[in-house]
Coordinates of C-alpha atoms and ligand atoms in Angstrom, one line a residue:
X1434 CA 27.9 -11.7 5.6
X1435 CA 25.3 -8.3 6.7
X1436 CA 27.3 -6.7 3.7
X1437 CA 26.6 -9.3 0.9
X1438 CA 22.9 -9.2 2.9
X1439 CA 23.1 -5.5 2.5
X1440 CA 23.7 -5.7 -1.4
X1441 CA 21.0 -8.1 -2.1
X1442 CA 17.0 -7.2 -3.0
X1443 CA 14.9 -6.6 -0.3
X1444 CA 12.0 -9.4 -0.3
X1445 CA 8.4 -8.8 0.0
X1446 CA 5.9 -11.6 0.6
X1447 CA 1.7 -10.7 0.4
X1448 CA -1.1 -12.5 1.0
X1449 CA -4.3 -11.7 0.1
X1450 CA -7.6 -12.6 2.3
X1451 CA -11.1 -11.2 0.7
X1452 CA -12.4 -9.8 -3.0
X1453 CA -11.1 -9.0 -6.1
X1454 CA -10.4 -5.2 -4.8
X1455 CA -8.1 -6.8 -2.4
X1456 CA -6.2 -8.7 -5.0
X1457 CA -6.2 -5.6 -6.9
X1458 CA -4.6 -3.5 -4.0
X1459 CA -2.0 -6.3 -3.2
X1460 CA -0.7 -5.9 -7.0
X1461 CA -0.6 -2.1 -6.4
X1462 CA 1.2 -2.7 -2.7
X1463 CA 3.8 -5.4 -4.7
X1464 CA 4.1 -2.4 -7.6
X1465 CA 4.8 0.5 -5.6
X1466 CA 7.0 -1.2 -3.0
X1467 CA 9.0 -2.6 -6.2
X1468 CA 9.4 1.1 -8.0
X1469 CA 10.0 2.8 -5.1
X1470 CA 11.8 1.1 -2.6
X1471 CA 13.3 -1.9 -5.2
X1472 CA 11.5 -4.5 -3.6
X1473 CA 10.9 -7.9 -5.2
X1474 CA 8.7 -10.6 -4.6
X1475 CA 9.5 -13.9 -2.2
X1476 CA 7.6 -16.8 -2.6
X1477 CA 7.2 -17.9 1.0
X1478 CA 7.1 -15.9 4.3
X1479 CA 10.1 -17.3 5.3
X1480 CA 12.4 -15.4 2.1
X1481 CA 10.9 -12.1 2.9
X1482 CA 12.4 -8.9 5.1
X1483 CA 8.9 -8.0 4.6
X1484 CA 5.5 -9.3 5.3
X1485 CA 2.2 -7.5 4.5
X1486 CA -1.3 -9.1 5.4
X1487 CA -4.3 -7.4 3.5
X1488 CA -7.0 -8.4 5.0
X1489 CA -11.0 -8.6 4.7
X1490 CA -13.9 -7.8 7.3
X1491 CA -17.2 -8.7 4.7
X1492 CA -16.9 -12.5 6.3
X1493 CA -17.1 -13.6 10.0
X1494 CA -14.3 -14.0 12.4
X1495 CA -12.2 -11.9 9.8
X1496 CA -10.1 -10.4 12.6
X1497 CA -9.4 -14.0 14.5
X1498 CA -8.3 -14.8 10.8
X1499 CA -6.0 -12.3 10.2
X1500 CA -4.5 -12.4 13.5
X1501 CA -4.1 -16.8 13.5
X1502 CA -2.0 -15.4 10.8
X1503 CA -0.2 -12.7 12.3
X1504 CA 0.3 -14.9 15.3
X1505 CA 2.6 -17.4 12.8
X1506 CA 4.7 -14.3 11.3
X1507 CA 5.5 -13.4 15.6
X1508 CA 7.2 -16.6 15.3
X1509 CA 9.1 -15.4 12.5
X1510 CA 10.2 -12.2 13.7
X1511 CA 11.4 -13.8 17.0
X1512 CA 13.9 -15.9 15.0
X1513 CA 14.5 -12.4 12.7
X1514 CA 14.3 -9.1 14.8
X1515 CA 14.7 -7.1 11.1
X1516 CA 11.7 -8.4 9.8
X1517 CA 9.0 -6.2 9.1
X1518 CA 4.8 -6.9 9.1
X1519 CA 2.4 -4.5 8.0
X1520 CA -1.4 -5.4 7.6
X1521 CA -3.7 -3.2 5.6
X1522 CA -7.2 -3.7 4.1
X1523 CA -10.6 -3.4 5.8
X1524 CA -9.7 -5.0 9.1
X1525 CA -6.5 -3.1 9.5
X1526 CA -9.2 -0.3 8.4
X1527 CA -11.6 -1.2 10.9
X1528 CA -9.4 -2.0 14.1
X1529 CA -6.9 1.0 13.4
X1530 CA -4.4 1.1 16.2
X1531 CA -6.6 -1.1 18.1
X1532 CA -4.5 -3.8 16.5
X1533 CA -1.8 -2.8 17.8
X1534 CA -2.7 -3.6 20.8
X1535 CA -3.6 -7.3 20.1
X1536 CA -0.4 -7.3 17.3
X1537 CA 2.1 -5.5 19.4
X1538 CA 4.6 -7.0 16.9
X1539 CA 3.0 -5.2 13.5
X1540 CA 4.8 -2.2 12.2
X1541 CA 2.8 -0.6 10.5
X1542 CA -1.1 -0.7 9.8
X1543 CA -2.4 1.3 6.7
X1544 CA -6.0 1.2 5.3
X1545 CA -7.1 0.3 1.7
X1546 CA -7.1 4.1 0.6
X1547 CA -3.8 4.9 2.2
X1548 CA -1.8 1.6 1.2
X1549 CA 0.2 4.4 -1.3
X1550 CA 1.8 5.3 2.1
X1551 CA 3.1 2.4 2.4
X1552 CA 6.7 2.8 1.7
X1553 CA 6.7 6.3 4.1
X1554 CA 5.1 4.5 6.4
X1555 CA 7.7 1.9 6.4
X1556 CA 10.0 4.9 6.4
X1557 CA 8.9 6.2 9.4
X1558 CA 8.9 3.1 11.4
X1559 CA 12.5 3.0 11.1
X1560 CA 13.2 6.8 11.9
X1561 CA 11.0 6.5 15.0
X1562 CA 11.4 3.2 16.1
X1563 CA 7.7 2.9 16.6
X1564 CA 4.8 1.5 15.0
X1565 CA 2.8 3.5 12.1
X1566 CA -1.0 3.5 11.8
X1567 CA -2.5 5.2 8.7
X1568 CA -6.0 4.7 7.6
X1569 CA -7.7 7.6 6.7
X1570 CA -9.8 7.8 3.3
X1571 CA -7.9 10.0 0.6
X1572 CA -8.9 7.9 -2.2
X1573 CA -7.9 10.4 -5.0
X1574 CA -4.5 10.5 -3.7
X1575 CA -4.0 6.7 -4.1
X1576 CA -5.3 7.3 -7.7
X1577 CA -2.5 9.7 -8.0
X1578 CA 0.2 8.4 -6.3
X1579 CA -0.4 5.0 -7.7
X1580 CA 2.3 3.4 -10.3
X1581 CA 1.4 2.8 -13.6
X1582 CA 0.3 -0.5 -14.0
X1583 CA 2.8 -3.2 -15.7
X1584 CA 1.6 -5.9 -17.8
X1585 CA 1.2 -9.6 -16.7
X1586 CA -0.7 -11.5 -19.3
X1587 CA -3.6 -10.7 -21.7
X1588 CA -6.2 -9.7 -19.2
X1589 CA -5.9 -6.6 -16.5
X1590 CA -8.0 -4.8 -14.1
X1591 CA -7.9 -1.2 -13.8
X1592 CA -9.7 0.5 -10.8
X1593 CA -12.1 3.1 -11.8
X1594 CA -14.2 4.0 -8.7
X1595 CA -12.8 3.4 -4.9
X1596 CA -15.3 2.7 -1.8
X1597 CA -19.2 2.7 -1.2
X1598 CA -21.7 4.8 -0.9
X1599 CA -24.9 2.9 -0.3
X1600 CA -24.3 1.8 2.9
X1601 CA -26.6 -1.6 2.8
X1602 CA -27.6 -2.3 6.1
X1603 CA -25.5 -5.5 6.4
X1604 CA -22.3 -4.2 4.8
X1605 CA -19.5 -3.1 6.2
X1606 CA -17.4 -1.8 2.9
X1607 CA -18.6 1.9 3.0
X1608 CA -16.8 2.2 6.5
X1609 CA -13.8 0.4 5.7
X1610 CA -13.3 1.8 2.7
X1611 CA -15.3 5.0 2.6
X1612 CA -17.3 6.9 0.1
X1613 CA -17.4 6.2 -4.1
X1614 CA -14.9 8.2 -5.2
X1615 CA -14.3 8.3 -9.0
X1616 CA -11.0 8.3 -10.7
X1617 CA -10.8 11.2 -13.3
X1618 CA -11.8 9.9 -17.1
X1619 CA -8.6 10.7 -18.5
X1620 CA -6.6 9.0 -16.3
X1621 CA -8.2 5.7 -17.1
X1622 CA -8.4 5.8 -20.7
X1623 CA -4.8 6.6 -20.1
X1624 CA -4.4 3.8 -18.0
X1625 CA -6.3 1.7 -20.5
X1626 CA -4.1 2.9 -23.8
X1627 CA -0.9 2.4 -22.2
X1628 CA -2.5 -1.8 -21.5
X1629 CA -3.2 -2.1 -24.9
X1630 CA -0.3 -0.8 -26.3
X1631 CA 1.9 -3.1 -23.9
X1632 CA -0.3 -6.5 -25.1
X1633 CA -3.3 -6.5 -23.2
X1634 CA -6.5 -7.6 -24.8
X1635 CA -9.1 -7.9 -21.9
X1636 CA -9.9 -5.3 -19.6
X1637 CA -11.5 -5.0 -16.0
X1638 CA -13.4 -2.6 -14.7
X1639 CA -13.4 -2.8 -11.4
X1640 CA -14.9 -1.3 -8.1
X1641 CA -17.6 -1.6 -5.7
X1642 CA -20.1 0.0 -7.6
X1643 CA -18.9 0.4 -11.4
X1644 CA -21.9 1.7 -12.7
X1645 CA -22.0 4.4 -10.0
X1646 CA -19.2 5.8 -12.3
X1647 CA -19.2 9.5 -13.3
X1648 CA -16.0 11.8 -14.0
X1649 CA -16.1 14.6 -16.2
X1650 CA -14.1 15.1 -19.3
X1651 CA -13.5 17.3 -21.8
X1652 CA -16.8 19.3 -20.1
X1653 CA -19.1 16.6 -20.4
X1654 CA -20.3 13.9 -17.6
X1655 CA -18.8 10.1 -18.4
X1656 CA -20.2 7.2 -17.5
X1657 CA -19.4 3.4 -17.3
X1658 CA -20.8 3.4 -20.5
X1659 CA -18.5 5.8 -22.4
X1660 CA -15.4 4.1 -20.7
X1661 CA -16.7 1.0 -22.4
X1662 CA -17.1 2.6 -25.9
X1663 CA -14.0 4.4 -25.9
X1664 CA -12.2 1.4 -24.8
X1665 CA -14.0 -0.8 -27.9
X1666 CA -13.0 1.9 -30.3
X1667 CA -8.8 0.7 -29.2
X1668 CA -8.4 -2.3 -32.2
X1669 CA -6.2 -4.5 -30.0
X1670 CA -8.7 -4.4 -26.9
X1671 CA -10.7 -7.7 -28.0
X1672 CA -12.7 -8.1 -24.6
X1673 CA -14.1 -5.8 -21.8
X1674 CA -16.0 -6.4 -18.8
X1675 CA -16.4 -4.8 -15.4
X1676 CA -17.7 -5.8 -11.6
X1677 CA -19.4 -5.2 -9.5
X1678 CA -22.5 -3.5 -10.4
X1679 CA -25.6 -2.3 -8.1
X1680 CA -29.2 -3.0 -9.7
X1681 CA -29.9 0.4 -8.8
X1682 CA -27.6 2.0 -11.0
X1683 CA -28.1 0.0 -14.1
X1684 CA -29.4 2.4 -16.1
X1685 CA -30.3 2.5 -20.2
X1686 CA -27.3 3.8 -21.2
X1687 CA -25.5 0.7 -20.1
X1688 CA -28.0 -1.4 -20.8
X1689 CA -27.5 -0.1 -24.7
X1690 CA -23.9 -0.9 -23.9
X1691 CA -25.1 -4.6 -23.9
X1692 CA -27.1 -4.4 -27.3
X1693 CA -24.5 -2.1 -29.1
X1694 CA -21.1 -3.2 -28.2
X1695 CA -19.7 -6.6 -29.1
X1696 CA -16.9 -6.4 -27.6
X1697 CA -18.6 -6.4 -23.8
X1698 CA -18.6 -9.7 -22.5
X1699 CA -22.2 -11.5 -22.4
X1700 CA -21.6 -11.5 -18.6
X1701 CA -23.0 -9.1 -16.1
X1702 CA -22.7 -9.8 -12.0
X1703 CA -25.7 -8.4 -10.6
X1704 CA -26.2 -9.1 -6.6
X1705 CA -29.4 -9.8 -5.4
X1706 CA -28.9 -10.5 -2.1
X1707 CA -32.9 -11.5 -1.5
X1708 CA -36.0 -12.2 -3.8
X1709 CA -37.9 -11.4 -1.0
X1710 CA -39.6 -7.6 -0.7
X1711 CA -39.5 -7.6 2.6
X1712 CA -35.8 -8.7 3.6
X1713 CA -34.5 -6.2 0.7
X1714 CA -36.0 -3.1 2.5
X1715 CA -34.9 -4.2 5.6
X1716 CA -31.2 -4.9 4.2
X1717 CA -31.8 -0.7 2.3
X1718 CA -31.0 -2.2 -1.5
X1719 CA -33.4 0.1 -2.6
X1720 CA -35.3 -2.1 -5.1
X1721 CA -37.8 -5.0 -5.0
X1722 CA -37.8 -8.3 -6.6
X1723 CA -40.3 -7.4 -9.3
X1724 CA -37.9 -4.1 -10.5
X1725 CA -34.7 -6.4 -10.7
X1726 CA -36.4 -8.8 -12.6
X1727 CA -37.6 -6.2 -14.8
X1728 CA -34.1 -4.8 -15.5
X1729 CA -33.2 -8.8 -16.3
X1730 CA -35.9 -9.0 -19.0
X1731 CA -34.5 -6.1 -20.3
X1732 CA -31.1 -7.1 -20.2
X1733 CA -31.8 -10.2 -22.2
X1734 CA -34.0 -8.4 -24.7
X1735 CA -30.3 -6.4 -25.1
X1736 CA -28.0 -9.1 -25.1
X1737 CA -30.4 -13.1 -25.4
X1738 CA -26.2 -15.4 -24.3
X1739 CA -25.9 -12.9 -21.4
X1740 CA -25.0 -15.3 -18.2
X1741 CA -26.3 -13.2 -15.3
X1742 CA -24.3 -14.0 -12.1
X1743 CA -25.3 -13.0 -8.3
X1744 CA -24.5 -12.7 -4.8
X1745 CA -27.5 -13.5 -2.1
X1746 CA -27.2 -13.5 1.7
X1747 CA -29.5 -16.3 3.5
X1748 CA -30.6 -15.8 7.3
X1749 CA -31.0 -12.1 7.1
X1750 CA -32.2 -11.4 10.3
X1751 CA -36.2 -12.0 10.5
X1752 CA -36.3 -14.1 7.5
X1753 CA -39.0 -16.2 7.2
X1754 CA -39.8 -19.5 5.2
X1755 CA -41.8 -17.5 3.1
X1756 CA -39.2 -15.2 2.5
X1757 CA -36.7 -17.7 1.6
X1758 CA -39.2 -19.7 -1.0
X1759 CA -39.4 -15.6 -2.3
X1760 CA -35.4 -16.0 -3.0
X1761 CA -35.7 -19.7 -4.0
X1762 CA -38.0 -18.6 -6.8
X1763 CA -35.8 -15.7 -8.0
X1764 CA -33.1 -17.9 -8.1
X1765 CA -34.7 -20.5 -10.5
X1766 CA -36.7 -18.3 -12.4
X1767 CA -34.1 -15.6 -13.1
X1768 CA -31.7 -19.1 -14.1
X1769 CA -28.6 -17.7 -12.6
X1770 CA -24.8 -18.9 -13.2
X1771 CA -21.9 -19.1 -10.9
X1772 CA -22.8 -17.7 -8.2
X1773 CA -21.4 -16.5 -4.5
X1774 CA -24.1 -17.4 -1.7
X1775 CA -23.3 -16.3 2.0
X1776 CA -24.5 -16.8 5.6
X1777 CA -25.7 -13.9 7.1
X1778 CA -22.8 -12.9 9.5
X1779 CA -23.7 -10.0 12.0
X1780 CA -20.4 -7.3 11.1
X1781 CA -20.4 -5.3 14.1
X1782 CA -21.1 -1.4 13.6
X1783 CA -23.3 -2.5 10.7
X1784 CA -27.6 -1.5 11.5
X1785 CA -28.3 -5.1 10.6
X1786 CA -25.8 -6.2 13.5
X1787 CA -28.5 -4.9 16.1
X1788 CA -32.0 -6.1 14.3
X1789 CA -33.7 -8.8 16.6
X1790 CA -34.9 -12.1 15.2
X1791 CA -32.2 -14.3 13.6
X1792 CA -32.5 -16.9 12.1
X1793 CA -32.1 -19.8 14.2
X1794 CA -28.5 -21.7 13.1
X1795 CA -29.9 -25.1 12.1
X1796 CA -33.0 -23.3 9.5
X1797 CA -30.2 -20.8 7.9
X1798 CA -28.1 -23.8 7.0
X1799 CA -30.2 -25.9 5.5
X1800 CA -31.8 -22.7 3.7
X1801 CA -28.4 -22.5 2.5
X1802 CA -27.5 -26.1 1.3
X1803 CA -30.9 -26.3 -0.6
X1804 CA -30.0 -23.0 -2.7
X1805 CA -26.2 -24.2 -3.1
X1806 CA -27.5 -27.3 -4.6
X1807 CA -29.8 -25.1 -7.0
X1808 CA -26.9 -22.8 -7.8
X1809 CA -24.8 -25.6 -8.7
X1810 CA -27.5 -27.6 -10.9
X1811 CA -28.1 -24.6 -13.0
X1812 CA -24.4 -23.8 -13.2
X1813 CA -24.1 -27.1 -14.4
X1814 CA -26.9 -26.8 -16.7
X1815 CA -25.6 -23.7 -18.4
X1816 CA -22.4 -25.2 -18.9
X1817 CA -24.0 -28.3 -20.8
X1818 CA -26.1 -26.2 -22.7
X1819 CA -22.8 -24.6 -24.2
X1820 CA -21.9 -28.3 -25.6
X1821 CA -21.5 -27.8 -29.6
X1822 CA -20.7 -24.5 -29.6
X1823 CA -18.4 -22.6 -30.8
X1824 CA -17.2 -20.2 -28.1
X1825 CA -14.3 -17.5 -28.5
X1826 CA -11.1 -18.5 -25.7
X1827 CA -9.1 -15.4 -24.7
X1828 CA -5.8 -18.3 -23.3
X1829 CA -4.5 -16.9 -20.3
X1830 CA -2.4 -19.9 -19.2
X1831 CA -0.3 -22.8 -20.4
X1832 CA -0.3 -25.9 -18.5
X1833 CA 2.5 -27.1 -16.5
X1834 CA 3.9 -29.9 -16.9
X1835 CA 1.9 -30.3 -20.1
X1836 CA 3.0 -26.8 -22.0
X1837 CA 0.0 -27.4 -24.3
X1838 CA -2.6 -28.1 -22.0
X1839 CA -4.0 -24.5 -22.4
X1840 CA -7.1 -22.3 -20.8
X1841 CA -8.9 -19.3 -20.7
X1842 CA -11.9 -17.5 -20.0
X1843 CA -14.9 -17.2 -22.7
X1844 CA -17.3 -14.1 -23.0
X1845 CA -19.5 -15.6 -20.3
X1846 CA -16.2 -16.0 -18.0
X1847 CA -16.8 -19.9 -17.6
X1848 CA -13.2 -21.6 -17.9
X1849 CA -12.7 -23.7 -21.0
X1850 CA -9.6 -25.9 -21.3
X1851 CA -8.2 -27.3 -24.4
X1852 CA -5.5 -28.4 -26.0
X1853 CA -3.2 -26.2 -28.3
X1854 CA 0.6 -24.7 -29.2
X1855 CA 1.5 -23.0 -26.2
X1856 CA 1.9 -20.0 -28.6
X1857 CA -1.3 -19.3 -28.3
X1858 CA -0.6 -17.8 -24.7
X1859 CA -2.9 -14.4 -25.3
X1860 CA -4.7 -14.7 -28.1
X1861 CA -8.5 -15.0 -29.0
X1862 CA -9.0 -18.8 -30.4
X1863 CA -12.2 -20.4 -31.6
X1864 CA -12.9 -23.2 -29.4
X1865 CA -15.9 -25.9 -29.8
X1866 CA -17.2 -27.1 -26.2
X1867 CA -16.7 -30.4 -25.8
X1868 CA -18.2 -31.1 -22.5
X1869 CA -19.8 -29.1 -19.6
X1870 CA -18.3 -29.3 -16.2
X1871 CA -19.7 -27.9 -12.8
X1872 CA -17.2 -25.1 -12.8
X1873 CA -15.4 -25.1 -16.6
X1874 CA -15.4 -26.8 -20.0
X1875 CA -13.5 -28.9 -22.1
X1876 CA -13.6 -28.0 -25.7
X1877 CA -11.3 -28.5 -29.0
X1878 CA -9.8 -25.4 -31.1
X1879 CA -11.3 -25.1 -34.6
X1880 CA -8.1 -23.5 -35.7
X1881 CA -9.6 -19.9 -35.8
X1882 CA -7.8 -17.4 -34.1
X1883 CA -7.0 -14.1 -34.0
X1884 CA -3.2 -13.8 -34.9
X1885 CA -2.7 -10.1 -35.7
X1886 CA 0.0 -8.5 -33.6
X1887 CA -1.0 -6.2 -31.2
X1888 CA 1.9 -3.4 -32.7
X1889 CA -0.5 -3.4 -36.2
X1890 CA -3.0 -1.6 -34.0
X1891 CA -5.1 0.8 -36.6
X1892 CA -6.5 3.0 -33.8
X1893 CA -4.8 6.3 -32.3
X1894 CA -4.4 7.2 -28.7
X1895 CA -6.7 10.4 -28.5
X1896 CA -5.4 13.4 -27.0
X1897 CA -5.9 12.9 -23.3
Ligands
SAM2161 N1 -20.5 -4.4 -4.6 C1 -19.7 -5.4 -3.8 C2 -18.9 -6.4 -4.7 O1 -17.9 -6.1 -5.2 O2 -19.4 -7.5 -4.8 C3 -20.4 -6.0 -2.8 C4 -19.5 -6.0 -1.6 S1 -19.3 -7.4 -0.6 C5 -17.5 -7.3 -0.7 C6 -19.6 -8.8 -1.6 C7 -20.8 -9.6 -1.0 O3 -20.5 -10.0 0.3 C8 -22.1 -8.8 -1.0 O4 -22.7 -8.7 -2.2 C9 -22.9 -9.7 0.0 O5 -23.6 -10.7 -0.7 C10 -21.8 -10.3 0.9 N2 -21.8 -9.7 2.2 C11 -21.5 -8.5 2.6 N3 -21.7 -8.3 3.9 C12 -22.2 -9.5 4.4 C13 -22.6 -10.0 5.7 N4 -22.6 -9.2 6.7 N5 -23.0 -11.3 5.8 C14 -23.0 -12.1 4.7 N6 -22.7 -11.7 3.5 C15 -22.3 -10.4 3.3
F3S2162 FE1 -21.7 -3.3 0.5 FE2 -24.1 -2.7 -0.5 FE3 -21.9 -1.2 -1.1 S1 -23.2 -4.7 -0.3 S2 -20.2 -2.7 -1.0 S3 -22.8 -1.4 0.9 S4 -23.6 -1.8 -2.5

C-alpha cells in the first residue's frame, strides 16, 4: 500500500482569495510546483498531499478569512499527519511568522514575491522538521526563477511589473507586496512570442500599476506603450489589453496607444476611488476630479467605443454628503461600466487606519447601495446600447452539457454568449448582439470569423 502511494503523483490543491494578481500567482505556484517537484493538480482538498491558501489583506476580516479556512484543512491533517499547508499572499505577507502562532499546523508561509521558494521551502520543512516562513521582497528573482508559462486557452496574462509604489493612504498593497519592480523588456516580449507561437490570441498585461512600466532595451527606455506595439506587430496576437492602471501615469504616449492601435481593446480600468477633491488628497491619489475627467475626455477623443471601468471606495474617513454627491456626479457623468465599489475598511498599518471621523455605519451603507444601483443601471444601459451590433467574440469556452452553447469576451470585455460549432473554441467570430443583460449579452454569429491558423503567422520573432 505506502509503496503503490509512493509511486503515485503528488497532489496539490490551491485556492485563491483576492485579485487577479493572486490568480496569477496561484497559476505560477501550480506551474512551478508541477516542473519542479512533478506535482499535479487535485480537485478537492481532500485528494491533495498538499494544500496552499493564497490569501488577500485589501478587504476586511481577510486574516479571520483565511484562518476559518485554515481551521478546516487542521481537520484534515489530523486524519493525515503527511499532509502539508502552506499559505502565501499578502496576509501570509503581512502576519509573517505571526501566523504561525495562530496556525501552529501551517508548514510553510511564503509571501507573494517569494512564492518561487516554494518548493525549497517545502524542502526544508522536511529536512528540519520545522515550519518555514519566507516573505521577503526579491521580486526580480521571482521574474527569474519563474517557469515559462504553458498555454491554457486563447487568452493569457503575463506579469510585467510586481508591487506598488504609491502607497495611497488606504492601501495596504505596497507593504504586502513591496515596491514596483519592472520585469526586463526582453523577457516579456519573450514571454509574449513564445504565447503566440503556442495559440494564444489575447494578451494581459498585468500588475498593480501597468502604466508605471519602464525597462530598458536595446539602450532605450520602454514603456507600456511599446510593449503594446510590439505585441500588435506579432500577426496571430488578435487582442491586447492590460490592468490595472493609475490616472497618474496615463500619459500621451498611451493615450496614442488608444487612437493608433486596433488591436488594444476599447476597454481601459481606471480607479477613481472619489469624485470628491477633498477625500482624494486625503486618500494621497495625487490628482483631482477635474484632471481625471480631463484625461477621460481625452481618452474618448482617442478611442469614441472605449468602456471606461472603475474602482471607488465609499465612507472614507471624514466623508461628507457633499462629498459623496461629488462622487455621485463623477459616476453618472463620466457613464462608467462594470464597476468594483468597496466599503471603506480601516487595514491596520495603513495612515488612513488612524484618521478620525468615519463615517457612521448606517450613512456608508446606504451611500453605497444608492451608487451600486447607479453602477448597475448604467452597466445595463451600456450593454443595451450594444443591441444590433456587430461586435468581434474572442470564444474562450464551450458549454457543458450543451458543447455549442459558446462565449467569450468582446473588445469592451462584456461576456457575449451565443450559439456556434464548438470549433470555434479560440477564434475571433463576428457576433451580432442580440440582447443586453446586467452582466453579458446574448448575440447570434454572422458567420465571420477569423479562421487562419496560428502556424501561418507572417511575423518574425525579433532578436531578443
Ligand atoms: N492598482 C490596484 C488594482 O489592481 O486594482 C489597486 C489595488 S487594490 C487590490 C484594488 C482596489 O481595492 C482599490 O482600487 C480600492 O478601490 C480597493 N481598496 C483597497 N484598499 C481598500 C480599503 N482599505 N478599503 C476599501 N477598499 C479598498
Ligand atoms: Fe493600492 Fe494605490 Fe497602489 S490603491 S495598489 S497603493 S495605486
Amino acid at each position: 500500500m505506502t509503496a503503490t502511494r509512493s509511486r503515485q503523483p503528488k497532489r496539490v490543491y490551491i485556492e485563491t482569495q483576492g485579485c487577479q494578481m493572486n490568480v496569477y500567482d496561484s497559476g505560477q505556484m501550480l506551474e512551478i510546483l508541477m516542473e519542479t517537484e512533478g506535482y499535479l493538480p487535485a480537485d478537492r482538498p481532500e485528494e491533495a498531499d498538499l494544500l496552499v491558501l493564497n490569501t488577500c489583506s485589501v478587504r476586511e476580516k481577510a486574516f479571520d478569512k483565511a484562518l476559518s479556512r485554515l481551521g478546516r484543512w487542521r481537520l484534515l491533517k489530523a486524519d493525515n499527519p503527511h499532509l502539508r499547508i502552506a499559505v502565501g499572499g499578502c496576509v501570509a505577507s503581512q502576519e509573517g511568522t505571526m501566523l504561525l502562532a495562530r496556525a501552529p499546523f501551517v508548514d510553510v508561509v511564503f509571501g507573494p514575491q517569494t512564492l518561487q521558494r516554494l518548493p525549497a521551502l517545502l524542502g526544508e520543512r522536511e529536512m528540519s522538521g520545522r515550519a518555514q516562513v519566507d516573505v521577503r521582497f526579491p521580486a526580480i528573482e521571482k521574474f527569474d526563477a519563474l517557469p515559462a508559462p504553458r498555454r491554457t486557452g486563447p487568452c493569457a496574462f503575463v506579469s510585467i511589473m510586481e508591487g506598488c509604489s504609491k502607497y495611497c493612504s488606504f492601501c495596504i498593497v505596497p507593504y504586502t507586496r513591496g515596491e514596483e519592480a519592472n520585469r526586463p523588456f526582453a523577457d516579456v516580449l519573450a514571454e509574449v512570442w513564445t504565447l503566440a507561437e503556442s495559440g494564444v490570441r489575447e494578451i494581459t498585461f498585468l500588475g498593480q500599476n501597468v502604466n508605471a512600466y519602464q525597462s530598458d532595451w536595446k539602450g532605450i527606455r520602454r514603456d507600456l506603450a511599446d510593449l503594446i506595439h510590439y505585441t500588435a506587430a506579432i500577426d496571430s496576437i488578435q487582442r491586447i489589453r492590460f490592468t490595472t492602471s493609475h490616472p497618474i501615469e496615463l500619459g500621451d504616449r498611451l493615450m496614442d496607444a488608444f487612437r493608433e492601435e486596433p488591436k488594444l481593446a476599447p476597454h481601459l480600468h481606471l480607479p477613481v476611488q472619489s469624485g470628491s477633491d477633498r477625500i482624494l488628497a486625503a486618500m494621497k491619489r495625487g490628482y483631482t476630479a477635474l484632471e481625471y475627467r480631463s484625461k477621460v475626455r481625452r481618452l474618448r477623443e482617442a478611442r469614441a467605443d472605449l468602456a471606461l471601468t472603475t474602482d471607488l471606495i465609499v465612507g472614507f474617513p471624514g466623508e461628507t454628503d457633499r462629498d459623496f454627491e461629488d462622487t455621485f456626479g463623477l459616476v453618472r457623468d463620466l457613464g462608467f461600466d462594470q464597476s468594483f465599489l468597496f466599503l471603506y475598511s480601516p487595514r491596520p498599518g495603513t495612515p488612513a487606519a488612524s484618521l478620525p471621523d468615519p463615517v457612521p455605519d448606517p450613512i456608508r451603507q446606504e451611500r453605497f447601495n444608492r451608487l451600486k444601483a447607479l453602477l448597475d443601471q448604467q452597466a445595463l444601459e451600456f450593454s443595451r446600447a450594444r443591441v444590433g451590433r456587430r461586435v468581434s467574440v474572442l470564444v474562450e469556452r464551450t458549454g457543458e452539457p450543451d458543447p455549442s452553447a459558446l462565449s467569450g469576451r468582446e473588445g469592451t470585455n462584456h461576456w457575449v454568449h451565443f450559439a456556434g460549432p464548438p470549433d470555434l473554441l479560440g477564434m475571433m467570430v463576428e457576433v451580432e448582439v442580440t440582447q443586453g443583460l446586467p452582466n453579458s449579452m446574448k448575440g447570434r454569429r454572422t458567420g465571420i470569423e477569423s479562421l487562419r491558423p496560428v502556424s501561418h503567422d507572417r511575423t518574425q520573432r525579433p532578436s531578443l
